[in-house]
Amino acid sequence: MELNLQGKVAVVTGGSKGIGLATARTLLGEGARVVVASRTTTPELAALVGPDLVHIPADLTDPEVPARAVRHAADVFGGLDILVNNAGGPPPGVRLPRFSFLAPTDTDWQVMFEFNLFSVVRAVRAAIPLMLERGGGAIVNVSSGNARQPGAMNVDYAAAKAGLNNLTVALSEEFGPQGIRVNTVSPGPVRTAWWTEEGGAADILADVAGSNRNDVMDKLAPEMMNLTTGRLVDPQEVADVITLLVSPRSASTTGADFVVDGGFLKAV
């Protein structure tokens, strides 16, 4: 399928690994010019850097940085058509999961909202004027199945993502008539660094269950979350949906939430 993304300018936050890296790589392969904003780089991201993909170091919890990253696209490539707010999950230095509402402090809540909600607000605020200059654009906010599946685990994260879902629909309502489409993609558990890195979710759950990291990811986590597919989601599977949503082929899709979760959510 031709996605008609040739020459479009995109910003992808949190694009050094996982879903963000897969999205940046896919957009680049479709002919888009891409700015990746992330705290650090990786060998995989460095291999993509070239005339049509640049990396800007960015700590998105700094209130000034999201707008700076967005404006960089206009400085380097002359404008902005696409914004993928992918950065999220555990803020820098935070280990998840937490197992109770009583676990996170006020500071934990504030940091979680800064990273998962307020950084998006600031990026979108900077992006909309640039998109309006070009007659429209597309924004995808990467949310989570936890936004629609409340529970004691990671309650601060889930609340931030629920706010992101509400924000997405509000933005779609206001700016859709002006040509800016806004949607969410809600992954379930994805086989990313959140799970795979040392000290990550798989290790925390392994300690609780008396298991090991690989068994948690291959068997325990899919069973615990009742995943219909029986496995964690691959980052590329999420990136493919994001890329379709920012394409003109999705011109009548806005204010929607697309679930890519292996069957985690069961509600109609």
PDB file of C-alpha atoms in Angstrom:
ATOM      1  CA  MET A   1       0.000   0.000   0.000  1.00  0.00           C
ATOM      2  CA  GLU A   2       1.349   3.425  -0.944  1.00  0.00           C
ATOM      3  CA  LEU A   3       1.076   5.636   2.155  1.00  0.00           C
ATOM      4  CA  ASN A   4       1.814   8.954   0.407  1.00  0.00           C
ATOM      5  CA  LEU A   5       4.344  10.066   3.007  1.00  0.00           C
ATOM      6  CA  GLN A   6       7.097  11.091   0.600  1.00  0.00           C
ATOM      7  CA  GLY A   7       8.565  14.400   1.732  1.00  0.00           C
ATOM      8  CA  LYS A   8       6.379  14.729   4.838  1.00  0.00           C
ATOM      9  CA  VAL A   9       8.170  16.061   7.930  1.00  0.00           C
ATOM     10  CA  ALA A  10       7.740  14.150  11.174  1.00  0.00           C
ATOM     11  CA  VAL A  11       8.838  14.456  14.789  1.00  0.00           C
ATOM     12  CA  VAL A  12       9.007  11.253  16.832  1.00  0.00           C
ATOM     13  CA  THR A  13       9.657  11.538  20.567  1.00  0.00           C
ATOM     14  CA  GLY A  14      11.316   8.716  22.457  1.00  0.00           C
ATOM     15  CA  GLY A  15      12.663   7.399  19.183  1.00  0.00           C
ATOM     16  CA  SER A  16      15.941   5.809  20.225  1.00  0.00           C
ATOM     17  CA  LYS A  17      14.512   2.342  20.841  1.00  0.00           C
ATOM     18  CA  GLY A  18      11.329   0.291  21.011  1.00  0.00           C
ATOM     19  CA  ILE A  19       8.154   1.638  19.428  1.00  0.00           C
ATOM     20  CA  GLY A  20       9.691   5.036  18.708  1.00  0.00           C
ATOM     21  CA  LEU A  21      12.687   3.603  16.888  1.00  0.00           C
ATOM     22  CA  ALA A  22      10.471   1.279  14.842  1.00  0.00           C
ATOM     23  CA  THR A  23       8.208   4.220  13.970  1.00  0.00           C
ATOM     24  CA  ALA A  24      11.090   6.473  12.946  1.00  0.00           C
ATOM     25  CA  ARG A  25      12.576   3.706  10.798  1.00  0.00           C
ATOM     26  CA  THR A  26       9.210   3.002   9.140  1.00  0.00           C
ATOM     27  CA  LEU A  27       8.490   6.660   8.416  1.00  0.00           C
ATOM     28  CA  LEU A  28      11.957   7.064   6.944  1.00  0.00           C
ATOM     29  CA  GLY A  29      11.407   4.022   4.768  1.00  0.00           C
ATOM     30  CA  GLU A  30       8.168   5.571   3.493  1.00  0.00           C
ATOM     31  CA  GLY A  31      10.041   8.674   2.345  1.00  0.00           C
ATOM     32  CA  ALA A  32       9.369  11.007   5.271  1.00  0.00           C
ATOM     33  CA  ARG A  33      11.970  13.296   6.800  1.00  0.00           C
ATOM     34  CA  VAL A  34      12.219  12.635  10.508  1.00  0.00           C
ATOM     35  CA  VAL A  35      13.409  14.386  13.656  1.00  0.00           C
ATOM     36  CA  VAL A  36      13.896  11.971  16.547  1.00  0.00           C
ATOM     37  CA  ALA A  37      13.865  13.508  20.029  1.00  0.00           C
ATOM     38  CA  SER A  38      15.224  11.360  22.857  1.00  0.00           C
ATOM     39  CA  ARG A  39      17.479  11.689  25.877  1.00  0.00           C
ATOM     40  CA  THR A  40      20.112   9.386  24.422  1.00  0.00           C
ATOM     41  CA  THR A  41      20.922   7.713  21.163  1.00  0.00           C
ATOM     42  CA  THR A  42      21.505   4.036  20.402  1.00  0.00           C
ATOM     43  CA  PRO A  43      23.518   2.230  17.740  1.00  0.00           C
ATOM     44  CA  GLU A  44      20.248   1.358  15.997  1.00  0.00           C
ATOM     45  CA  LEU A  45      19.199   5.010  15.855  1.00  0.00           C
ATOM     46  CA  ALA A  46      22.677   6.200  14.884  1.00  0.00           C
ATOM     47  CA  ALA A  47      22.540   3.869  11.887  1.00  0.00           C
ATOM     48  CA  LEU A  48      19.466   5.743  10.603  1.00  0.00           C
ATOM     49  CA  VAL A  49      20.909   9.251  10.927  1.00  0.00           C
ATOM     50  CA  GLY A  50      21.497  10.936   7.576  1.00  0.00           C
ATOM     51  CA  PRO A  51      20.107  13.605   5.265  1.00  0.00           C
ATOM     52  CA  ASP A  52      16.484  12.660   6.038  1.00  0.00           C
ATOM     53  CA  LEU A  53      16.727  11.741   9.725  1.00  0.00           C
ATOM     54  CA  VAL A  54      18.280  13.779  12.494  1.00  0.00           C
ATOM     55  CA  HIS A  55      18.470  13.206  16.232  1.00  0.00           C
ATOM     56  CA  ILE A  56      18.082  15.942  18.839  1.00  0.00           C
ATOM     57  CA  PRO A  57      19.025  15.131  22.445  1.00  0.00           C
ATOM     58  CA  ALA A  58      15.963  15.945  24.519  1.00  0.00           C
ATOM     59  CA  ASP A  59      14.920  15.468  28.131  1.00  0.00           C
ATOM     60  CA  LEU A  60      11.194  15.876  27.613  1.00  0.00           C
ATOM     61  CA  THR A  61      10.519  16.369  31.331  1.00  0.00           C
ATOM     62  CA  ASP A  62      12.173  19.793  30.954  1.00  0.00           C
ATOM     63  CA  PRO A  63       9.251  22.161  30.206  1.00  0.00           C
ATOM     64  CA  GLU A  64      11.225  24.006  27.506  1.00  0.00           C
ATOM     65  CA  VAL A  65      12.394  20.967  25.580  1.00  0.00           C
ATOM     66  CA  PRO A  66       9.272  19.533  23.846  1.00  0.00           C
ATOM     67  CA  ALA A  67       8.647  22.774  21.958  1.00  0.00           C
ATOM     68  CA  ARG A  68      12.334  23.060  21.119  1.00  0.00           C
ATOM     69  CA  ALA A  69      12.309  19.579  19.613  1.00  0.00           C
ATOM     70  CA  VAL A  70       9.239  20.372  17.520  1.00  0.00           C
ATOM     71  CA  ARG A  71      10.671  23.658  16.270  1.00  0.00           C
ATOM     72  CA  HIS A  72      13.830  21.814  15.248  1.00  0.00           C
ATOM     73  CA  ALA A  73      11.828  20.113  12.491  1.00  0.00           C
ATOM     74  CA  ALA A  74      10.924  23.482  11.016  1.00  0.00           C
ATOM     75  CA  ASP A  75      14.510  24.686  11.336  1.00  0.00           C
ATOM     76  CA  VAL A  76      15.986  21.615   9.633  1.00  0.00           C
ATOM     77  CA  PHE A  77      13.274  20.525   7.189  1.00  0.00           C
ATOM     78  CA  GLY A  78      11.174  23.663   6.750  1.00  0.00           C
ATOM     79  CA  GLY A  79       7.946  22.729   8.521  1.00  0.00           C
ATOM     80  CA  LEU A  80       5.990  19.996  10.264  1.00  0.00           C
ATOM     81  CA  ASP A  81       3.331  17.550   9.060  1.00  0.00           C
ATOM     82  CA  ILE A  82       3.435  14.717  11.613  1.00  0.00           C
ATOM     83  CA  LEU A  83       3.950  14.480  15.366  1.00  0.00           C
ATOM     84  CA  VAL A  84       4.246  11.124  17.117  1.00  0.00           C
ATOM     85  CA  ASN A  85       4.243  11.574  20.888  1.00  0.00           C
ATOM     86  CA  ASN A  86       5.741   8.220  21.750  1.00  0.00           C
ATOM     87  CA  ALA A  87       7.927   9.090  24.755  1.00  0.00           C
ATOM     88  CA  GLY A  88       6.341   7.737  27.903  1.00  0.00           C
ATOM     89  CA  GLY A  89       6.306   4.907  30.375  1.00  0.00           C
ATOM     90  CA  PRO A  90       8.585   4.984  33.403  1.00  0.00           C
ATOM     91  CA  PRO A  91      10.187   8.423  33.745  1.00  0.00           C
ATOM     92  CA  PRO A  92      14.000   8.464  33.825  1.00  0.00           C
ATOM     93  CA  GLY A  93      15.232   6.652  36.908  1.00  0.00           C
ATOM     94  CA  VAL A  94      11.827   5.171  37.810  1.00  0.00           C
ATOM     95  CA  ARG A  95      11.236   1.422  37.997  1.00  0.00           C
ATOM     96  CA  LEU A  96       7.825  -0.044  37.217  1.00  0.00           C
ATOM     97  CA  PRO A  97       5.610  -1.867  38.048  1.00  0.00           C
ATOM     98  CA  ARG A  98       4.420  -0.529  41.354  1.00  0.00           C
ATOM     99  CA  PHE A  99       1.799  -2.721  42.954  1.00  0.00           C
ATOM    100  CA  SER A 100      -0.348  -0.366  45.034  1.00  0.00           C
ATOM    101  CA  PHE A 101      -1.927   3.079  45.005  1.00  0.00           C
ATOM    102  CA  LEU A 102      -0.031   3.725  48.244  1.00  0.00           C
ATOM    103  CA  ALA A 103       3.366   3.178  46.614  1.00  0.00           C
ATOM    104  CA  PRO A 104       3.870   6.400  44.589  1.00  0.00           C
ATOM    105  CA  THR A 105       4.464   9.657  46.444  1.00  0.00           C
ATOM    106  CA  ASP A 106       3.325  13.125  45.386  1.00  0.00           C
ATOM    107  CA  THR A 107       6.670  13.553  43.652  1.00  0.00           C
ATOM    108  CA  ASP A 108       6.201  10.245  41.826  1.00  0.00           C
ATOM    109  CA  TRP A 109       2.797  11.397  40.577  1.00  0.00           C
ATOM    110  CA  GLN A 110       4.175  14.745  39.441  1.00  0.00           C
ATOM    111  CA  VAL A 111       7.084  13.191  37.559  1.00  0.00           C
ATOM    112  CA  MET A 112       4.802  10.619  35.949  1.00  0.00           C
ATOM    113  CA  PHE A 113       2.427  13.303  34.670  1.00  0.00           C
ATOM    114  CA  GLU A 114       5.294  15.508  33.492  1.00  0.00           C
ATOM    115  CA  PHE A 115       6.660  12.723  31.324  1.00  0.00           C
ATOM    116  CA  ASN A 116       3.470  11.046  30.110  1.00  0.00           C
ATOM    117  CA  LEU A 117       1.046  13.963  29.780  1.00  0.00           C
ATOM    118  CA  PHE A 118       2.535  17.430  30.152  1.00  0.00           C
ATOM    119  CA  SER A 119       5.374  16.774  27.694  1.00  0.00           C
ATOM    120  CA  VAL A 120       2.710  15.886  25.115  1.00  0.00           C
ATOM    121  CA  VAL A 121       0.744  19.043  25.880  1.00  0.00           C
ATOM    122  CA  ARG A 122       3.861  21.135  25.298  1.00  0.00           C
ATOM    123  CA  ALA A 123       4.837  19.357  22.100  1.00  0.00           C
ATOM    124  CA  VAL A 124       1.337  19.658  20.636  1.00  0.00           C
ATOM    125  CA  ARG A 125       1.137  23.327  21.598  1.00  0.00           C
ATOM    126  CA  ALA A 126       4.283  23.957  19.546  1.00  0.00           C
ATOM    127  CA  ALA A 127       3.250  21.679  16.675  1.00  0.00           C
ATOM    128  CA  ILE A 128      -0.225  23.030  15.903  1.00  0.00           C
ATOM    129  CA  PRO A 129       0.841  26.449  14.552  1.00  0.00           C
ATOM    130  CA  LEU A 130       3.427  24.780  12.306  1.00  0.00           C
ATOM    131  CA  MET A 131       0.848  22.320  10.981  1.00  0.00           C
ATOM    132  CA  LEU A 132      -1.700  25.049  10.376  1.00  0.00           C
ATOM    133  CA  GLU A 133       0.865  26.887   8.258  1.00  0.00           C
ATOM    134  CA  ARG A 134       0.929  23.832   5.970  1.00  0.00           C
ATOM    135  CA  GLY A 135      -2.830  23.368   5.872  1.00  0.00           C
ATOM    136  CA  GLY A 136      -3.047  20.519   8.367  1.00  0.00           C
ATOM    137  CA  GLY A 137      -1.225  17.542   9.795  1.00  0.00           C
ATOM    138  CA  ALA A 138      -1.499  14.382  11.834  1.00  0.00           C
ATOM    139  CA  ILE A 139      -0.742  13.719  15.498  1.00  0.00           C
ATOM    140  CA  VAL A 140      -0.582  10.305  17.132  1.00  0.00           C
ATOM    141  CA  ASN A 141      -0.308  10.083  20.907  1.00  0.00           C
ATOM    142  CA  VAL A 142       0.949   6.740  22.157  1.00  0.00           C
ATOM    143  CA  SER A 143      -1.225   5.829  25.135  1.00  0.00           C
ATOM    144  CA  SER A 144      -1.724   2.467  26.850  1.00  0.00           C
ATOM    145  CA  GLY A 145      -4.348  -0.176  27.427  1.00  0.00           C
ATOM    146  CA  ASN A 146      -3.994   0.715  31.103  1.00  0.00           C
ATOM    147  CA  ALA A 147      -5.781   4.003  30.384  1.00  0.00           C
ATOM    148  CA  ARG A 148      -8.950   1.974  29.899  1.00  0.00           C
ATOM    149  CA  GLN A 149      -8.206  -0.868  32.334  1.00  0.00           C
ATOM    150  CA  PRO A 150      -7.890   0.642  35.834  1.00  0.00           C
ATOM    151  CA  GLY A 151      -6.188  -1.338  38.560  1.00  0.00           C
ATOM    152  CA  ALA A 152      -3.865  -1.073  41.533  1.00  0.00           C
ATOM    153  CA  MET A 153      -0.740  -1.655  39.460  1.00  0.00           C
ATOM    154  CA  ASN A 154       0.906   1.529  38.079  1.00  0.00           C
ATOM    155  CA  VAL A 155      -2.099   3.657  38.987  1.00  0.00           C
ATOM    156  CA  ASP A 156      -0.231   6.949  38.432  1.00  0.00           C
ATOM    157  CA  TYR A 157       0.846   5.860  34.945  1.00  0.00           C
ATOM    158  CA  ALA A 158      -2.665   4.702  34.032  1.00  0.00           C
ATOM    159  CA  ALA A 159      -4.187   7.982  35.212  1.00  0.00           C
ATOM    160  CA  ALA A 160      -1.731  10.001  33.108  1.00  0.00           C
ATOM    161  CA  LYS A 161      -2.554   7.933  30.034  1.00  0.00           C
ATOM    162  CA  ALA A 162      -6.292   8.292  30.662  1.00  0.00           C
ATOM    163  CA  GLY A 163      -5.738  12.041  30.626  1.00  0.00           C
ATOM    164  CA  LEU A 164      -3.854  11.661  27.354  1.00  0.00           C
ATOM    165  CA  ASN A 165      -6.830   9.861  25.782  1.00  0.00           C
ATOM    166  CA  ASN A 166      -9.146  12.681  26.841  1.00  0.00           C
ATOM    167  CA  LEU A 167      -6.723  15.287  25.516  1.00  0.00           C
ATOM    168  CA  THR A 168      -6.552  13.512  22.176  1.00  0.00           C
ATOM    169  CA  VAL A 169     -10.292  13.660  21.577  1.00  0.00           C
ATOM    170  CA  ALA A 170     -10.450  17.290  22.705  1.00  0.00           C
ATOM    171  CA  LEU A 171      -7.686  18.239  20.258  1.00  0.00           C
ATOM    172  CA  SER A 172      -9.399  16.336  17.478  1.00  0.00           C
ATOM    173  CA  GLU A 173     -12.636  18.203  18.080  1.00  0.00           C
ATOM    174  CA  GLU A 174     -11.020  21.626  18.071  1.00  0.00           C
ATOM    175  CA  PHE A 175      -8.501  21.244  15.265  1.00  0.00           C
ATOM    176  CA  GLY A 176     -10.052  18.590  13.031  1.00  0.00           C
ATOM    177  CA  PRO A 177     -12.027  21.234  11.113  1.00  0.00           C
ATOM    178  CA  GLN A 178      -8.694  22.944  10.414  1.00  0.00           C
ATOM    179  CA  GLY A 179      -7.134  19.844   8.942  1.00  0.00           C
ATOM    180  CA  ILE A 180      -5.265  18.396  11.927  1.00  0.00           C
ATOM    181  CA  ARG A 181      -6.154  14.815  12.773  1.00  0.00           C
ATOM    182  CA  VAL A 182      -5.368  13.531  16.274  1.00  0.00           C
ATOM    183  CA  ASN A 183      -5.565   9.877  17.337  1.00  0.00           C
ATOM    184  CA  THR A 184      -4.192   7.580  20.010  1.00  0.00           C
ATOM    185  CA  VAL A 185      -2.586   4.192  19.676  1.00  0.00           C
ATOM    186  CA  SER A 186      -2.858   2.102  22.830  1.00  0.00           C
ATOM    187  CA  PRO A 187      -0.354  -0.735  23.073  1.00  0.00           C
ATOM    188  CA  GLY A 188      -0.578  -3.528  25.547  1.00  0.00           C
ATOM    189  CA  PRO A 189       2.632  -5.000  26.961  1.00  0.00           C
ATOM    190  CA  VAL A 190       5.288  -4.498  24.271  1.00  0.00           C
ATOM    191  CA  ARG A 191       8.652  -6.247  24.217  1.00  0.00           C
ATOM    192  CA  THR A 192      10.649  -3.053  24.740  1.00  0.00           C
ATOM    193  CA  ALA A 193      13.347  -1.877  27.147  1.00  0.00           C
ATOM    194  CA  TRP A 194      10.644  -1.313  29.787  1.00  0.00           C
ATOM    195  CA  TRP A 195      10.530  -5.112  30.005  1.00  0.00           C
ATOM    196  CA  THR A 196      13.882  -6.284  28.722  1.00  0.00           C
ATOM    197  CA  GLU A 197      16.442  -4.035  30.411  1.00  0.00           C
ATOM    198  CA  GLU A 198      18.161  -5.080  33.608  1.00  0.00           C
ATOM    199  CA  GLY A 199      16.026  -3.944  36.525  1.00  0.00           C
ATOM    200  CA  GLY A 200      13.003  -3.536  34.262  1.00  0.00           C
ATOM    201  CA  ALA A 201       9.484  -4.893  34.605  1.00  0.00           C
ATOM    202  CA  ALA A 202      10.461  -8.466  33.782  1.00  0.00           C
ATOM    203  CA  ASP A 203      13.087  -8.508  36.533  1.00  0.00           C
ATOM    204  CA  ILE A 204      10.714  -6.952  39.080  1.00  0.00           C
ATOM    205  CA  LEU A 205       7.998  -9.500  38.312  1.00  0.00           C
ATOM    206  CA  ALA A 206      10.553 -12.318  38.297  1.00  0.00           C
ATOM    207  CA  ASP A 207      11.637 -11.363  41.815  1.00  0.00           C
ATOM    208  CA  VAL A 208       8.032 -11.407  43.015  1.00  0.00           C
ATOM    209  CA  ALA A 209       7.183 -14.681  41.270  1.00  0.00           C
ATOM    210  CA  GLY A 210      10.449 -16.493  41.934  1.00  0.00           C
ATOM    211  CA  SER A 211      11.056 -16.779  38.211  1.00  0.00           C
ATOM    212  CA  ASN A 212      13.483 -15.296  35.692  1.00  0.00           C
ATOM    213  CA  ARG A 213      13.331 -12.509  33.130  1.00  0.00           C
ATOM    214  CA  ASN A 214      12.856 -14.662  30.023  1.00  0.00           C
ATOM    215  CA  ASP A 215      10.158 -16.845  31.572  1.00  0.00           C
ATOM    216  CA  VAL A 216       8.276 -13.718  32.662  1.00  0.00           C
ATOM    217  CA  MET A 217       8.283 -12.261  29.149  1.00  0.00           C
ATOM    218  CA  ASP A 218       7.652 -15.538  27.338  1.00  0.00           C
ATOM    219  CA  LYS A 219       5.058 -17.094  29.643  1.00  0.00           C
ATOM    220  CA  LEU A 220       4.201 -15.440  32.969  1.00  0.00           C
ATOM    221  CA  ALA A 221       3.355 -11.909  31.741  1.00  0.00           C
ATOM    222  CA  PRO A 222       1.155 -13.062  28.830  1.00  0.00           C
ATOM    223  CA  GLU A 223      -0.701 -15.405  31.200  1.00  0.00           C
ATOM    224  CA  MET A 224      -1.015 -12.795  33.964  1.00  0.00           C
ATOM    225  CA  MET A 225      -2.441 -10.253  31.499  1.00  0.00           C
ATOM    226  CA  ASN A 226      -4.607 -12.842  29.759  1.00  0.00           C
ATOM    227  CA  LEU A 227      -3.233 -11.946  26.327  1.00  0.00           C
ATOM    228  CA  THR A 228      -5.234 -13.656  23.602  1.00  0.00           C
ATOM    229  CA  THR A 229      -2.158 -14.007  21.395  1.00  0.00           C
ATOM    230  CA  GLY A 230      -0.132 -15.558  24.206  1.00  0.00           C
ATOM    231  CA  ARG A 231       2.855 -13.241  23.673  1.00  0.00           C
ATOM    232  CA  LEU A 232       4.060  -9.695  24.186  1.00  0.00           C
ATOM    233  CA  VAL A 233       3.501  -7.266  21.332  1.00  0.00           C
ATOM    234  CA  ASP A 234       6.356  -6.575  18.908  1.00  0.00           C
ATOM    235  CA  PRO A 235       7.275  -2.857  18.599  1.00  0.00           C
ATOM    236  CA  GLN A 236       6.986  -2.988  14.810  1.00  0.00           C
ATOM    237  CA  GLU A 237       3.349  -4.042  15.096  1.00  0.00           C
ATOM    238  CA  VAL A 238       2.600  -0.788  16.909  1.00  0.00           C
ATOM    239  CA  ALA A 239       4.765   1.276  14.549  1.00  0.00           C
ATOM    240  CA  ASP A 240       2.844  -0.020  11.537  1.00  0.00           C
ATOM    241  CA  VAL A 241      -0.453   1.233  12.972  1.00  0.00           C
ATOM    242  CA  ILE A 242       1.060   4.611  13.858  1.00  0.00           C
ATOM    243  CA  THR A 243       2.437   5.011  10.342  1.00  0.00           C
ATOM    244  CA  LEU A 244      -0.908   4.225   8.748  1.00  0.00           C
ATOM    245  CA  LEU A 245      -2.663   6.718  11.034  1.00  0.00           C
ATOM    246  CA  VAL A 246      -0.344   9.605  10.125  1.00  0.00           C
ATOM    247  CA  SER A 247      -0.703   8.791   6.423  1.00  0.00           C
ATOM    248  CA  PRO A 248      -3.178  10.580   4.136  1.00  0.00           C
ATOM    249  CA  ARG A 249      -4.664   7.111   3.619  1.00  0.00           C
ATOM    250  CA  SER A 250      -6.297   7.663   7.048  1.00  0.00           C
ATOM    251  CA  ALA A 251      -7.712  11.061   6.122  1.00  0.00           C
ATOM    252  CA  SER A 252     -11.127  10.412   7.734  1.00  0.00           C
ATOM    253  CA  THR A 253      -9.792   8.904  10.955  1.00  0.00           C
ATOM    254  CA  THR A 254      -9.574  11.272  13.908  1.00  0.00           C
ATOM    255  CA  GLY A 255     -10.415  11.247  17.596  1.00  0.00           C
ATOM    256  CA  ALA A 256     -10.034   7.472  17.647  1.00  0.00           C
ATOM    257  CA  ASP A 257      -8.093   5.057  19.850  1.00  0.00           C
ATOM    258  CA  PHE A 258      -6.440   2.100  18.111  1.00  0.00           C
ATOM    259  CA  VAL A 259      -5.618  -0.832  20.362  1.00  0.00           C
ATOM    260  CA  VAL A 260      -2.560  -2.985  19.601  1.00  0.00           C
ATOM    261  CA  ASP A 261      -2.447  -5.114  22.727  1.00  0.00           C
ATOM    262  CA  GLY A 262      -2.474  -8.820  21.942  1.00  0.00           C
ATOM    263  CA  GLY A 263      -6.027  -9.051  23.252  1.00  0.00           C
ATOM    264  CA  PHE A 264      -5.367  -7.446  26.657  1.00  0.00           C
ATOM    265  CA  LEU A 265      -8.564  -5.364  26.631  1.00  0.00           C
ATOM    266  CA  LYS A 266     -11.689  -7.520  26.595  1.00  0.00           C
ATOM    267  CA  ALA A 267     -14.480  -4.923  26.878  1.00  0.00           C
ATOM    268  CA  VAL A 268     -16.850  -4.263  23.964  1.00  0.00           C
TER     269      VAL A 268
END
